[in-house]
XYZ file of C-alpha atoms in Angstrom:
478
model
C 39.196 -8.058 30.753
C 37.173 -11.264 30.431
C 34.351 -12.270 28.116
C 31.925 -11.676 30.999
C 33.072 -8.052 31.208
C 32.637 -7.381 27.481
C 28.856 -6.921 27.781
C 29.191 -4.262 30.476
C 28.558 -0.674 29.280
C 30.875 0.705 31.985
C 33.732 -0.669 29.856
C 32.962 2.207 27.482
C 32.329 4.785 30.208
C 28.546 4.462 29.922
C 25.743 3.405 32.225
C 22.665 1.366 31.414
C 20.549 4.479 31.876
C 22.621 6.540 29.424
C 22.397 3.820 26.795
C 18.642 3.467 27.283
C 18.173 7.229 26.976
C 20.249 7.368 23.784
C 18.254 4.537 22.261
C 15.083 6.384 23.278
C 16.193 9.447 21.297
C 16.539 7.270 18.189
C 13.677 4.803 18.485
C 10.671 6.972 17.727
C 7.444 5.324 16.466
C 8.390 5.848 12.828
C 11.743 4.092 13.277
C 11.565 0.324 12.734
C 14.846 -0.516 14.434
C 17.781 1.203 16.099
C 21.074 0.115 17.625
C 24.212 1.470 19.268
C 27.517 -0.239 18.485
C 30.422 0.493 20.846
C 33.938 -0.597 19.892
C 37.477 -0.517 21.244
C 40.169 -1.857 18.897
C 43.925 -2.140 19.347
C 45.926 -3.128 16.241
C 49.653 -3.857 15.994
C 51.772 -4.716 12.974
C 55.419 -5.301 12.157
C 56.639 -5.936 8.603
C 60.129 -6.867 7.413
C 61.810 -6.813 4.005
C 65.390 -7.775 3.120
C 66.031 -8.499 6.783
C 65.156 -4.921 7.786
C 62.104 -3.797 9.722
C 60.264 -1.592 7.253
C 57.228 -0.720 9.304
C 56.041 -1.091 12.892
C 52.706 0.379 13.903
C 50.335 0.369 16.816
C 46.947 2.015 16.772
C 44.114 2.304 19.237
C 40.660 3.411 18.219
C 37.299 3.537 19.890
C 33.896 5.035 19.347
C 30.208 4.371 18.835
C 28.053 3.994 15.739
C 24.313 4.767 15.909
C 21.847 3.419 13.387
C 18.145 3.938 12.752
C 16.206 2.196 9.986
C 12.854 3.173 8.511
C 11.741 0.809 5.779
C 14.718 0.562 3.415
C 16.172 3.847 4.651
C 19.070 3.890 7.106
C 20.183 6.842 9.202
C 23.704 6.435 10.534
C 26.109 8.559 12.549
C 29.168 7.851 14.655
C 31.270 9.517 17.307
C 34.931 9.024 18.169
C 34.221 10.441 21.611
C 32.551 8.220 24.174
C 30.638 10.673 26.338
C 26.882 10.831 26.956
C 26.771 14.187 25.178
C 28.488 12.909 22.028
C 26.399 9.740 22.086
C 23.211 11.782 22.160
C 24.400 14.014 19.304
C 25.092 10.913 17.202
C 21.703 9.475 18.183
C 19.870 12.658 17.165
C 21.774 12.770 13.874
C 20.995 9.162 12.962
C 17.319 9.630 13.843
C 17.111 12.878 11.893
C 18.527 11.212 8.776
C 16.040 8.353 9.081
C 13.073 10.350 10.400
C 12.542 13.924 11.551
C 10.667 13.084 14.768
C 12.302 13.040 18.195
C 12.006 10.467 20.963
C 11.926 11.149 24.686
C 11.206 7.785 26.334
C 14.182 5.534 27.213
C 14.252 2.101 25.580
C 14.987 -0.611 28.156
C 17.860 -2.946 27.313
C 17.360 -5.613 29.899
C 18.251 -8.693 27.892
C 21.844 -9.642 28.577
C 22.180 -13.128 27.164
C 25.263 -14.905 28.435
C 27.641 -15.932 25.676
C 26.667 -19.578 25.348
C 29.926 -20.445 23.650
C 33.401 -19.052 23.300
C 34.815 -19.815 19.866
C 38.145 -18.109 20.600
C 39.024 -18.239 24.303
C 42.121 -16.095 24.787
C 43.537 -13.768 27.361
C 44.597 -10.349 26.143
C 48.209 -11.312 26.796
C 47.901 -13.998 24.111
C 47.326 -11.293 21.507
C 49.680 -8.621 22.804
C 53.158 -9.446 21.521
C 56.147 -7.196 22.137
C 57.670 -5.642 19.034
C 61.020 -7.316 19.730
C 59.291 -10.720 19.763
C 57.621 -9.939 16.452
C 60.968 -8.939 14.962
C 62.582 -12.141 16.275
C 59.841 -14.190 14.610
C 60.213 -12.406 11.270
C 64.016 -12.666 11.361
C 63.761 -16.428 11.799
C 61.387 -16.588 8.823
C 63.809 -14.596 6.669
C 66.686 -16.951 7.528
C 64.611 -20.089 6.954
C 63.309 -18.941 3.565
C 66.809 -18.098 2.300
C 68.114 -21.412 3.622
C 65.452 -23.234 1.607
C 67.174 -22.369 -1.665
C 69.942 -19.902 -2.613
C 67.774 -18.680 -5.474
C 65.541 -16.940 -2.921
C 66.672 -13.318 -3.307
C 64.157 -11.413 -1.231
C 61.845 -12.198 1.685
C 58.965 -10.059 2.939
C 57.048 -11.002 6.061
C 54.553 -9.371 8.384
C 52.822 -10.265 11.632
C 49.587 -8.417 12.454
C 47.302 -8.678 15.477
C 44.042 -7.112 16.522
C 42.240 -7.035 19.857
C 38.653 -5.811 19.545
C 36.000 -5.339 22.236
C 32.445 -4.658 21.047
C 29.094 -3.999 22.697
C 25.801 -3.638 20.860
C 22.530 -2.372 22.363
C 19.391 -2.668 20.233
C 15.893 -1.244 20.253
C 14.474 -4.734 20.683
C 15.948 -4.801 24.190
C 19.202 -6.665 23.581
C 22.606 -5.747 24.960
C 25.499 -8.125 24.298
C 29.275 -7.849 23.968
C 32.214 -9.859 22.728
C 36.021 -9.850 22.640
C 37.357 -10.720 19.181
C 41.096 -11.465 18.832
C 42.670 -11.776 15.378
C 46.179 -12.647 14.155
C 47.778 -13.091 10.737
C 51.265 -14.060 9.571
C 52.129 -13.497 5.898
C 55.315 -14.424 3.990
C 56.264 -13.542 0.396
C 59.439 -14.778 -1.310
C 61.016 -13.719 -4.594
C 63.182 -16.241 -6.421
C 65.485 -15.363 -9.320
C 67.400 -17.476 -11.837
C 68.910 -16.290 -15.132
C 66.797 -13.162 -15.107
C 63.583 -15.070 -14.388
C 61.935 -13.691 -11.243
C 58.976 -15.437 -9.613
C 56.928 -14.925 -6.455
C 55.641 -17.350 -3.849
C 53.370 -16.455 -0.931
C 51.997 -18.229 2.088
C 50.126 -17.040 5.124
C 47.704 -17.986 7.836
C 45.998 -16.965 11.004
C 42.654 -16.732 12.706
C 41.202 -15.797 16.072
C 44.329 -17.131 17.706
C 47.446 -15.936 19.485
C 51.189 -16.169 18.965
C 51.355 -19.664 20.444
C 49.621 -21.021 17.336
C 52.526 -19.935 15.131
C 55.105 -21.062 17.681
C 53.633 -24.530 18.071
C 56.064 -26.983 16.458
C 57.712 -23.874 14.958
C 54.882 -23.560 12.474
C 56.163 -20.122 11.396
C 59.150 -21.817 9.756
C 56.788 -23.950 7.723
C 55.199 -20.716 6.485
C 58.652 -19.587 5.307
C 59.333 -22.889 3.524
C 55.946 -22.876 1.777
C 56.439 -19.349 0.434
C 59.944 -20.257 -0.747
C 58.708 -23.488 -2.320
C 56.093 -21.587 -4.333
C 58.639 -19.116 -5.683
C 61.138 -21.843 -6.661
C 58.373 -23.920 -8.247
C 57.317 -21.034 -10.464
C 60.872 -20.698 -11.833
C 60.316 -23.938 -13.738
C 56.695 -23.250 -14.727
C 55.719 -23.441 -18.395
C 53.183 -21.248 -20.165
C 49.602 -22.151 -19.309
C 47.406 -23.617 -22.039
C 44.384 -21.665 -23.263
C 40.895 -22.831 -24.158
C 37.915 -24.672 -22.715
C 38.983 -27.717 -20.707
C 38.303 -29.673 -17.508
C 39.818 -28.119 -14.395
C 40.426 -29.721 -11.021
C 40.514 -27.378 -8.038
C 42.503 -28.443 -5.000
C 41.179 -28.172 -1.454
C 41.366 -25.144 0.829
C 42.135 -21.674 -0.543
C 40.606 -22.333 -4.024
C 37.322 -21.985 -2.141
C 37.882 -18.248 -2.683
C 36.291 -18.864 -6.072
C 33.080 -19.951 -4.259
C 33.257 -16.903 -2.006
C 33.606 -14.418 -4.841
C 31.631 -15.982 -7.647
C 28.751 -17.436 -5.617
C 28.840 -16.289 -1.986
C 28.398 -12.584 -2.709
C 25.518 -13.430 -4.989
C 23.759 -15.101 -2.033
C 23.969 -12.050 0.263
C 20.463 -10.816 1.017
C 20.896 -7.149 0.060
C 21.737 -8.012 -3.553
C 18.786 -10.399 -3.742
C 16.334 -7.971 -2.114
C 17.303 -5.404 -4.735
C 17.199 -8.152 -7.384
C 20.690 -7.347 -8.609
C 22.013 -10.881 -8.018
C 22.176 -13.781 -10.442
C 20.455 -15.826 -7.686
C 17.434 -13.525 -7.145
C 14.091 -15.402 -6.832
C 15.772 -18.795 -7.224
C 15.205 -20.257 -3.713
C 14.008 -23.822 -4.169
C 15.429 -23.964 -7.694
C 18.288 -26.102 -9.020
C 21.296 -23.778 -9.285
C 24.141 -26.311 -9.105
C 24.867 -29.956 -9.789
C 23.543 -32.470 -7.261
C 27.009 -33.099 -5.816
C 27.277 -29.508 -4.538
C 26.295 -28.522 -0.991
C 27.571 -25.115 0.166
C 27.316 -23.625 3.662
C 28.290 -20.454 5.504
C 29.375 -21.277 9.044
C 30.387 -18.654 11.591
C 30.569 -21.137 14.473
C 33.899 -22.874 13.760
C 36.344 -22.440 16.692
C 39.369 -20.165 16.110
C 38.560 -19.601 12.424
C 39.231 -16.173 10.911
C 35.611 -15.667 9.825
C 34.004 -16.955 13.041
C 32.160 -14.806 15.585
C 30.342 -15.568 18.821
C 27.775 -12.936 17.828
C 27.593 -10.758 14.743
C 27.681 -6.955 14.882
C 23.942 -6.803 15.569
C 24.229 -9.131 18.571
C 22.788 -12.168 16.759
C 24.593 -15.487 17.424
C 26.265 -16.686 14.237
C 25.044 -19.934 12.707
C 25.687 -22.624 10.134
C 23.508 -21.677 7.156
C 22.935 -24.106 4.314
C 22.952 -22.008 1.150
C 22.886 -24.697 -1.524
C 21.893 -28.291 -0.706
C 22.545 -30.952 -3.333
C 22.281 -28.289 -5.986
C 19.076 -26.654 -4.659
C 19.239 -23.025 -3.463
C 17.978 -23.048 0.141
C 18.435 -19.472 1.320
C 20.434 -16.286 1.635
C 22.904 -14.698 4.051
C 21.044 -12.085 6.100
C 21.337 -9.232 8.552
C 18.343 -7.879 10.505
C 17.390 -5.175 7.987
C 17.280 -7.369 4.923
C 15.728 -10.326 6.779
C 12.902 -8.059 7.949
C 12.320 -6.530 4.534
C 12.400 -9.937 2.799
C 10.461 -11.820 5.493
C 13.167 -14.471 5.864
C 15.174 -15.717 8.900
C 18.086 -13.778 10.406
C 21.249 -15.853 9.959
C 23.717 -13.858 12.112
C 25.650 -12.359 9.184
C 25.283 -8.645 10.019
C 28.874 -7.354 9.899
C 30.721 -4.051 9.786
C 34.358 -3.040 9.459
C 34.186 -0.766 12.509
C 31.916 1.552 14.483
C 32.368 4.033 11.621
C 30.614 1.695 9.158
C 27.038 0.561 8.563
C 26.052 -3.093 8.905
C 25.883 -5.220 5.749
C 25.068 -8.918 5.216
C 28.498 -10.541 4.875
C 29.900 -14.053 4.714
C 31.782 -15.680 7.614
C 33.405 -19.020 6.643
C 31.982 -20.225 3.310
C 32.778 -23.647 1.901
C 31.543 -26.678 -0.031
C 30.951 -29.845 1.979
C 32.954 -32.975 1.245
C 31.693 -35.426 -1.336
C 32.346 -39.100 -1.932
C 35.053 -39.174 -4.617
C 38.671 -40.084 -4.022
C 40.830 -37.052 -4.931
C 43.205 -39.294 -6.889
C 40.300 -40.628 -8.934
C 39.311 -37.044 -9.743
C 42.800 -36.368 -11.131
C 42.817 -39.666 -13.044
C 39.488 -38.806 -14.677
C 41.063 -35.914 -16.628
C 42.926 -36.720 -19.834
C 44.046 -33.144 -20.534
C 43.321 -30.239 -18.241
C 44.492 -28.041 -15.408
C 44.982 -28.631 -11.669
C 44.795 -25.350 -9.709
C 45.718 -25.353 -6.030
C 46.079 -21.662 -5.202
C 44.747 -18.357 -6.492
C 45.902 -14.775 -6.445
C 43.719 -11.867 -7.496
C 40.347 -11.960 -9.193
C 37.403 -9.884 -10.350
C 33.682 -10.686 -10.091
C 30.466 -9.079 -11.349
C 27.863 -9.782 -8.661
C 24.925 -9.141 -10.982
C 25.684 -12.086 -13.229
C 28.356 -14.008 -11.321
C 30.978 -13.676 -14.077
C 34.540 -13.892 -12.797
C 38.208 -13.909 -13.741
C 40.706 -15.471 -11.308
C 44.469 -15.790 -11.610
C 46.022 -19.068 -10.459
C 49.192 -18.558 -8.413
C 49.978 -22.298 -8.364
C 48.702 -24.656 -11.043
C 49.801 -27.744 -12.989
C 49.006 -29.522 -16.211
C 47.050 -32.758 -16.024
C 48.081 -35.126 -18.797
C 46.595 -38.610 -19.153
C 45.361 -38.531 -15.561
C 48.690 -37.447 -14.101
C 49.811 -34.126 -12.607
C 52.848 -33.055 -14.634
C 54.398 -29.604 -15.214
C 53.724 -26.463 -13.184
C 52.246 -23.650 -15.285
C 52.288 -19.872 -15.054
C 49.900 -17.223 -16.320
C 46.732 -19.308 -15.941
C 43.406 -17.554 -15.402
C 39.966 -19.098 -14.932
C 37.116 -17.319 -16.704
C 33.450 -18.135 -16.195
C 30.294 -17.438 -14.228
C 29.521 -18.772 -10.758
C 26.061 -20.201 -11.497
C 27.262 -21.894 -14.696
C 30.398 -23.328 -13.093
C 28.387 -24.887 -10.245
C 26.420 -26.862 -12.823
C 29.673 -28.148 -14.313
C 30.926 -29.717 -11.064
C 30.766 -33.477 -11.631
C 32.995 -34.866 -8.857
C 33.560 -33.722 -5.252
C 36.330 -35.221 -3.145
C 36.101 -36.467 0.420
C 39.013 -34.238 1.424
C 37.382 -30.976 2.528
C 40.049 -28.513 3.598
C 39.616 -25.016 5.018
C 42.029 -22.243 4.105
C 44.932 -21.255 6.362
C 43.197 -18.111 7.596
C 44.207 -15.235 5.326
C 40.929 -14.122 3.744
C 39.726 -10.525 3.842
C 36.472 -9.679 2.092
C 35.827 -6.287 0.548
C 32.324 -4.902 0.002
C 31.160 -1.316 -0.384
C 34.513 -0.076 0.877
C 34.467 -2.192 4.035
C 36.893 -5.048 4.799
C 36.121 -7.900 7.205
C 37.975 -11.175 7.928
C 36.489 -14.300 6.349
C 37.300 -17.952 5.762
C 36.813 -20.224 2.748
C 37.165 -23.916 2.027
C 36.795 -26.562 -0.634
C 37.379 -30.266 -1.195
C 39.033 -31.351 -4.432
C 36.455 -30.875 -7.192
C 36.267 -31.472 -10.929
C 34.745 -28.814 -13.190
C 34.021 -30.448 -16.527
C 34.352 -27.327 -18.667
C 35.725 -23.890 -17.912
C 37.609 -21.346 -19.987
C 41.294 -21.164 -19.149
C 43.012 -18.003 -20.225
C 46.637 -18.916 -20.805
C 49.464 -17.863 -23.052
C 49.868 -21.107 -24.995
C 47.253 -22.236 -27.522
């Protein structure tokens, strides 16, 4: 199947006429908007632990989700069966939930915009990898990680792929499809010495195929990085506690932006005025060195999409420009209700889920400072280069994040690795404390998965090296 075929309803056993009739059953005068979302998804995963394959799965799912919106109200139904009869039942159900009327006139879906770009050109064979090849890859990772250091006692690795075909038909006459590949390789190592056990993890992926991991034997580098992190943590000292300057390294630390700020800029929270950023467009919400964007147009990135799940081309949206809040992340529903532009951020986990405004790839643009000068500017503080888990309250932006790799900064020099460090603060307040932004913007390796209202979607983050003048570090050493 090619990209050109993805927008063809026959791929899902439907005809144009059947889709138009189903839309006509939903789009009655009282309904503001309706859409049909068809999906086929094939997922495969192999995971290994202690050199033994622990789990190998393959799943295939397909179906259609039907949505009708009236004002703020959404009627939604889905069917796992792709027949005209089941489609019409789902259409009637969604319309009934949103409005009790019934439509009889078909809604033409004549607009079939050609995909003007292909951010992830792959054949299906690039994504389909035989189980034995996956096992061979994971075995090589296990051997490489143990060879890195004899103190590596356990290795866990997994290789997951997804091949998704989607087609969306809307009541405003649009019908567009896409093929969305996705791959992820994850490695976790456990090191042990004198009863001290520590973990190191590393992973990556994107809308790419196996050849990405095979290129220059990149998968072995994943193994070495996970092993390095575990060995490093064996020598880590207790983290200091208190308010101090913190330098964040580039790449994955951008997860702090995603959680503490990005969610607060999603339109649904701001329409309901439950976000710390509600009614602040045009206001200063960060220091002048901060410019933050959400960009779904980056080739091969995990959070990128040719079109979102409402058929809108994704875009590069400036959220904060030199400290000024410029706008929100929107889907069609919230853009219409708020009277603001659609940004192509309508996303859903599957045909069984409703659309929500979600981030794609969210990051801070590079600044002008030399990263080494940023480190030298700190007399006593913390340098955090990777994070594990965290918790965020969207309503006020307050967060707690655990650093999985961090170091002391003493007299402008990076010294000892530390363990047990957490960063505690609020997104809006932290943005005002950013005083230096490096010229070394780095995007993450492609491991991010965003959770919201029970739905998970792949995302990307990024960050240059930045200095936060004051933030509370929760450590174990006063």
